[in-house]
Coordinates of C-alpha atoms and ligand atoms in Angstrom, one line a residue:
X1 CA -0.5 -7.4 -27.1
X2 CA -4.6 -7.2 -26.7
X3 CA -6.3 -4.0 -25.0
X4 CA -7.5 -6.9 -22.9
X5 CA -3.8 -7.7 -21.6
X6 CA -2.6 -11.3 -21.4
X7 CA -2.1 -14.5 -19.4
X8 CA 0.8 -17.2 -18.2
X9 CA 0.9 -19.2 -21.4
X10 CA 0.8 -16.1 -23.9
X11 CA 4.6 -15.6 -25.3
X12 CA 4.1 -11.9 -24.4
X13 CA 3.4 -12.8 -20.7
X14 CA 6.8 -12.4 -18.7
X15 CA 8.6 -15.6 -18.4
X16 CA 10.1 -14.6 -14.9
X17 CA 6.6 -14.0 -13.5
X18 CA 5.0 -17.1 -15.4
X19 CA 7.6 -18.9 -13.4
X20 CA 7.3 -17.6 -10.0
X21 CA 3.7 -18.1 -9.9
X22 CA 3.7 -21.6 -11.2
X23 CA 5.5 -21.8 -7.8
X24 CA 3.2 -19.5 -5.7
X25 CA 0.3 -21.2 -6.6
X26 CA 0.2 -23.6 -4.2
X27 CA 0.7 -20.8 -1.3
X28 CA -1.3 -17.9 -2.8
X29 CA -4.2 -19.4 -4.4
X30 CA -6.4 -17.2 -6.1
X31 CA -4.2 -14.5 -6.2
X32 CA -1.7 -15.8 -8.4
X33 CA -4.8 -17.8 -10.2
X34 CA -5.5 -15.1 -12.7
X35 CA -2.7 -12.4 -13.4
X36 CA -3.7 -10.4 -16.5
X37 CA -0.6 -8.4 -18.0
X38 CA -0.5 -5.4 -19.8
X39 CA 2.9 -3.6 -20.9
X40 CA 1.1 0.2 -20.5
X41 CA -2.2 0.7 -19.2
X42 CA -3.8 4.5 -18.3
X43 CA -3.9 2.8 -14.4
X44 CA -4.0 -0.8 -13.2
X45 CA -6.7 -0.1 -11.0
X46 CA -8.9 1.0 -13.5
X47 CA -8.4 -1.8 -15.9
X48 CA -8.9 -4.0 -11.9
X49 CA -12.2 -1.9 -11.9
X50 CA -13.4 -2.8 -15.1
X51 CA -12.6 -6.1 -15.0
X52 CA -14.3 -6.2 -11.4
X53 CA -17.6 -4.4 -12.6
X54 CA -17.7 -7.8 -15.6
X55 CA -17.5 -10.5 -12.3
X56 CA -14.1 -11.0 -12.2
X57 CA -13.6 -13.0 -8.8
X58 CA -11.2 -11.5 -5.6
X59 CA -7.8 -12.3 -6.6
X60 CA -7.8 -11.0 -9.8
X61 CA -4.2 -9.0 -10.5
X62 CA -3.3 -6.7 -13.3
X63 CA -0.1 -6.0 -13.8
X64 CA 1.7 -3.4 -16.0
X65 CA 5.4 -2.5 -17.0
X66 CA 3.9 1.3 -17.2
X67 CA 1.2 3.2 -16.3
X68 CA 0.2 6.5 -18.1
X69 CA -2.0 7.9 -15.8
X70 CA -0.6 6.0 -12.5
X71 CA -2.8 7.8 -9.3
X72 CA -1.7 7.8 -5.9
X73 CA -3.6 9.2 -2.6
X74 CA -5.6 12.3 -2.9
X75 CA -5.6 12.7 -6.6
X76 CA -2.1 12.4 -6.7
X77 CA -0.1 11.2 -9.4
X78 CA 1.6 8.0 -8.9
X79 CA 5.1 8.6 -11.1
X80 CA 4.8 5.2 -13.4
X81 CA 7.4 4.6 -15.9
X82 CA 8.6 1.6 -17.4
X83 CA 11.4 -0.7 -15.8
X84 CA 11.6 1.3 -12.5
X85 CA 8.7 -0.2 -10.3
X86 CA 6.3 -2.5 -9.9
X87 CA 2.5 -1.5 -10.6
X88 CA -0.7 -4.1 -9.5
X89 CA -3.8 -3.7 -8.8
X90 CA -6.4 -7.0 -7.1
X91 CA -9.7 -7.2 -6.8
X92 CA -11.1 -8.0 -3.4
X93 CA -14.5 -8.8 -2.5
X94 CA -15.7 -8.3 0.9
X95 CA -18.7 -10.6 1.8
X96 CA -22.0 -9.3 1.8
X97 CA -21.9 -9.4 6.2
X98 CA -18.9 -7.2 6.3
X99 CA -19.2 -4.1 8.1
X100 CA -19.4 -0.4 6.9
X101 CA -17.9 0.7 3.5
X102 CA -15.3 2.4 5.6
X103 CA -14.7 -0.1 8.1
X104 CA -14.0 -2.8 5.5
X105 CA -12.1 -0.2 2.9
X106 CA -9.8 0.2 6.3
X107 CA -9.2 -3.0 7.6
X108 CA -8.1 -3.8 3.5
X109 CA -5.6 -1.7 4.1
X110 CA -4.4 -2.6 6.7
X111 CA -4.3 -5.8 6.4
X112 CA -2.6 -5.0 2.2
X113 CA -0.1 -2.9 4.1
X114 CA 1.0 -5.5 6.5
X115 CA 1.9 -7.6 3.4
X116 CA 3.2 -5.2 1.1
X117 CA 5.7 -4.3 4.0
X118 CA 6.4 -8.0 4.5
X119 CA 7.0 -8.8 0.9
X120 CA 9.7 -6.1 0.6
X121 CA 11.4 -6.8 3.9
X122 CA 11.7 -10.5 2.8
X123 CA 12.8 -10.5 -0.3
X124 CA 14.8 -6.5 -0.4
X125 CA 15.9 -7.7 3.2
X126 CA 15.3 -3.8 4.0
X127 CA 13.3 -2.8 7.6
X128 CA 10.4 -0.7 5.7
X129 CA 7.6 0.7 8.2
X130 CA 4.3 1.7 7.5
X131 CA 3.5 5.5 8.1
X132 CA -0.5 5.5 8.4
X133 CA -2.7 4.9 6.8
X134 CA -0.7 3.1 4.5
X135 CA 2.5 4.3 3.0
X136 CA 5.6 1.6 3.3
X137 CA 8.8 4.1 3.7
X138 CA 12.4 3.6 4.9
X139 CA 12.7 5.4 8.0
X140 CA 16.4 7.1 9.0
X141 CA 16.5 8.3 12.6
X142 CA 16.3 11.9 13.2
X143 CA 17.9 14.8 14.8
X144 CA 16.0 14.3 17.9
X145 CA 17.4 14.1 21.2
X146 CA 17.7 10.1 22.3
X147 CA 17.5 11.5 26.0
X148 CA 14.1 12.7 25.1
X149 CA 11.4 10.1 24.6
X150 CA 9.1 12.0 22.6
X151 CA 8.2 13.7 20.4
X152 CA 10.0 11.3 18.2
X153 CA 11.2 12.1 15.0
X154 CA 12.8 10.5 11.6
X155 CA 13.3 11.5 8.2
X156 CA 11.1 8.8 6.1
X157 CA 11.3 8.5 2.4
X158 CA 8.2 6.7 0.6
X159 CA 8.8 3.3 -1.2
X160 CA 5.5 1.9 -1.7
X161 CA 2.1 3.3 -2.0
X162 CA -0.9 1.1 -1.6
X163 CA -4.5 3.0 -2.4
X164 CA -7.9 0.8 -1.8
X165 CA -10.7 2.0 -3.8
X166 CA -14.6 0.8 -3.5
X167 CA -17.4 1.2 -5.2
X168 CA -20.7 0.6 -4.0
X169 CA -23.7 -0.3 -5.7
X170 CA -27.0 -1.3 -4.8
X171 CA -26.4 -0.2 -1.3
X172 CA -23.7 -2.3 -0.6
X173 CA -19.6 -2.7 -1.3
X174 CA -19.3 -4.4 -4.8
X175 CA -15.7 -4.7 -4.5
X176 CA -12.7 -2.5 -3.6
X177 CA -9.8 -2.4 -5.8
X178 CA -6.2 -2.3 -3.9
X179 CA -3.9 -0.8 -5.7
X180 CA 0.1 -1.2 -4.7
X181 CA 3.1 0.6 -6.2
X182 CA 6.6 -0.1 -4.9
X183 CA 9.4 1.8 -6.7
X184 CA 12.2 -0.6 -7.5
X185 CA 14.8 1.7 -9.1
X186 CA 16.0 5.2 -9.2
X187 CA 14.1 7.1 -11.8
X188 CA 13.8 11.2 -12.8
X189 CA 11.3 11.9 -10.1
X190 CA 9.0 15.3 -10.0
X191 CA 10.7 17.7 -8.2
X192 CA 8.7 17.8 -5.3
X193 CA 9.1 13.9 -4.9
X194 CA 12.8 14.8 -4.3
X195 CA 13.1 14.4 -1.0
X196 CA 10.7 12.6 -0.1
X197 CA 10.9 9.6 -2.2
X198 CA 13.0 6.5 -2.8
X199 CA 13.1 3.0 -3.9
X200 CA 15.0 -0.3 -2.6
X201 CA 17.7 0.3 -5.2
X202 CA 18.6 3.7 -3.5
X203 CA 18.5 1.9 0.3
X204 CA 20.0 -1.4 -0.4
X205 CA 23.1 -2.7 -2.7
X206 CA 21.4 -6.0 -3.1
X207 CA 19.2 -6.5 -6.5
X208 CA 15.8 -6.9 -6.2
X209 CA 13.9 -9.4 -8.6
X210 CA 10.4 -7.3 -10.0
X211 CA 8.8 -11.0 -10.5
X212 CA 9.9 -12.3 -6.8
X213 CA 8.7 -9.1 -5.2
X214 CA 5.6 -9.5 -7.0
X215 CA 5.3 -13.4 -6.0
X216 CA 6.1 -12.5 -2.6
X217 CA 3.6 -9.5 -2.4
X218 CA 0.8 -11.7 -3.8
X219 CA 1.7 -14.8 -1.2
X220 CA 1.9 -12.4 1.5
X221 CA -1.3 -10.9 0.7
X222 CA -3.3 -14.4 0.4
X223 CA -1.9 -15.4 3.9
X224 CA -3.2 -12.1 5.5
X225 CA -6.8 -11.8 3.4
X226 CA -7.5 -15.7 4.7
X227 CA -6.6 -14.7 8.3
X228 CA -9.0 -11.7 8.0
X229 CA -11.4 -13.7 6.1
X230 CA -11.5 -16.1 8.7
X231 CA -12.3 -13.2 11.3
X232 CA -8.9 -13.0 13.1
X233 CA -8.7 -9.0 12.8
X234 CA -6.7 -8.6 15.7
X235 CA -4.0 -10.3 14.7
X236 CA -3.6 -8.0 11.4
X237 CA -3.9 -4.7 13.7
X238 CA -0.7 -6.3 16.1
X239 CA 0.8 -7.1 12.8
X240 CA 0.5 -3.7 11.7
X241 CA 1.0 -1.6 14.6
X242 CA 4.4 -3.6 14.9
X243 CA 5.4 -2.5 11.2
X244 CA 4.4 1.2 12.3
X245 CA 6.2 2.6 15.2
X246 CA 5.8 6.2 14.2
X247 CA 1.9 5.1 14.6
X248 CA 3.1 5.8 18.4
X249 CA 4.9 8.7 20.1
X250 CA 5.0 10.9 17.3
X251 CA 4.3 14.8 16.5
X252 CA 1.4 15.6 13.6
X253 CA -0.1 18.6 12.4
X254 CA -3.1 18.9 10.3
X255 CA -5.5 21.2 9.0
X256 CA -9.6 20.9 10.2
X257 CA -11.7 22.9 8.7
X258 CA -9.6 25.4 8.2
X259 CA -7.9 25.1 11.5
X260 CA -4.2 24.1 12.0
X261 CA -4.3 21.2 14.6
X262 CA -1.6 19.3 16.4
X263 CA -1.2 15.7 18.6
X264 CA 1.0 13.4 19.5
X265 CA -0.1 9.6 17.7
X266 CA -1.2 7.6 19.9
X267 CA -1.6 3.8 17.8
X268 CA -4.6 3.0 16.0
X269 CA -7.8 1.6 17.7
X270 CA -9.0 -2.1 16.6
X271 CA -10.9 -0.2 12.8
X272 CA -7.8 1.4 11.8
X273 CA -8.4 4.7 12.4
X274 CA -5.3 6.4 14.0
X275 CA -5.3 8.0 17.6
X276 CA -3.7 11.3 18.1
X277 CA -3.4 12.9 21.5
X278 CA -4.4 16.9 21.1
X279 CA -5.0 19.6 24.2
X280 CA -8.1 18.5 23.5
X281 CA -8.5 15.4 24.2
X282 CA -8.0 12.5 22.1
X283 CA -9.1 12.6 18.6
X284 CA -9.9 9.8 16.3
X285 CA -8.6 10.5 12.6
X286 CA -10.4 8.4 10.2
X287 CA -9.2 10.1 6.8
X288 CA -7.2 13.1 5.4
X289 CA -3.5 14.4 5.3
X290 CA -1.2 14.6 8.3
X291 CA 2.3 16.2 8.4
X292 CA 4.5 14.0 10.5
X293 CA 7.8 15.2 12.2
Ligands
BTN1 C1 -0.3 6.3 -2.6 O1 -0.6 7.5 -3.0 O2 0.5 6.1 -1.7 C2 -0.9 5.2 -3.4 C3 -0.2 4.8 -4.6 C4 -0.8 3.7 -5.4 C5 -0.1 3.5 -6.7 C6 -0.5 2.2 -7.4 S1 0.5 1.8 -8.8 C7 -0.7 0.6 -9.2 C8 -2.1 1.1 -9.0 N1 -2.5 1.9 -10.1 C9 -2.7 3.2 -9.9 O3 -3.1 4.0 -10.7 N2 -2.4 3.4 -8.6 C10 -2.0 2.2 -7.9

């Protein structure tokens, strides 16, 4: 295999992929136009970034088996090895109109985490949520009462990950790189993930086919970038809000500036950002880490 990956055609490509996007095509587009394959990269999104930063158009995915240096949120590390999940990253690019860095970094996530969380309930048939901004987990009710309506609680496990990344140049957004990890099978995790992570192997009997989940991932995200693309935002926040019922109802803490705050969520307004009712008043949380009940 090249450093620079390879394509459908090349005998190293994988022939269950090849396959399923000779039949996306039709319904995805560009993004199953140009799917570059690598079987260990440092981090797909790099490689996305590079590959971005030489003109490669929206729609570009790389793929890997493995990533060595897989990140997650915050400088995380996004556990990658080989034969448990699925690693992508895809190259977006906003117009030159769109809106603020933020404000178009958001709505991509958004509107990615809609159709992550699609993908896996259609073809794991499991009812993920999304936990802003934009985790996809499996949610089991809590210990809560059921007589009380709120504060409402539930033990989630993370499945899927999605991280948008953009780099600016020239005073405006060059592109933003999406990157999606959905853990397929039961691996040695950190020890911290313990609890706190799991993939559609642990929460379903049922098999789940890498190369279907990744044809119905990039269908799902073609249908969802031409609806926002064509300006219909407010159907992706209905689409979203309805995948994320925690976004509503629920108890949060989180630390500002040193101070320990705490709200109720209260949805998220029509940018993405997420609404949390506090003594205060309400407060609009654009970025950062939340502990959720
Ligand atoms: C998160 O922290 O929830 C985001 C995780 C994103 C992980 C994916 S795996 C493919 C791509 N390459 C990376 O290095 N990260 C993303």
């Amino acid at each position: 295999m090249t450093a620079s990956g390879v394509r459908p055609g090349d005998p190293e490509f994988p022939a269950d992929v090849a396959s399923v996007l000779t039949r996306i095509v039709p319904a995805a587009g560009p993004f199953a136009s140009e799917v570059i394959f690598h079987r260990t990269l440092g981090s797909t999104s790099d490689e996305a970034a590079r590959l971005a930063a030489l003109g490669a158009p929206e729609g570009t995915v790389v793929l890997a088996d493995a990533q060595t240096a897989g990140r997650g949120r915050r400088g995380r590390r996004w556990h990658s090895p080989a034969r448990v999940g699925l690693y992508l990253s895809v190259v977006f690019r906003p117009p030159a109109e769109a809106g603020s860095v933020w404000s178009t970094t958001s709505m991509l996530t958004l509107t990615c985490g809609v159709a992550v969380a699609e993908a896996i309930r259609e073809v794991a048939r499991l009812p993920v949520t999304i936990k802003w901004p934009n985790d996809i987990v499996v949610e089991a009710p809590g210990s809560g009462s059921t007589a009380q309506p709120e504060p409402r609680r539930a033990r989630r496990r993370k499945l899927a990950g999605i991280l948008a990344e953009a780099a600016v140049g020239g005073e405006r957004l060059q592109h933003v790189i999406v990157g999606i990890g959905v853990n397929l099978r039961a691996s040695a995790r950190p020890v911290e993930l313990t609890d706190r992570a799991t993939s559609i192997e642990e929460e379903t009997p049922r098999a789940c086919d890498r190369a279907e989940l990744l044809g119905a991932v990039l269908a799902a995200l073609a249908r969802w970038r031409t609806r926002q693309i064509a300006g219909d935002t407010a159907a992706i926040v209905v689409a979203w809000r309805a995948l994320a019922p925690g976004s509503e109802g629920t108890a949060v803490r989180w630390l500002q500036d040193g101070r320990q705050r705490q709200g109720t969520t209260r949805g998220i307004d029509e940018t993405g950002a997420l609404l949390v009712a506090t003594e205060e008043g309400i407060e609009r949380i654009v970025a950062g880490e939340l502990e959720w009940e």
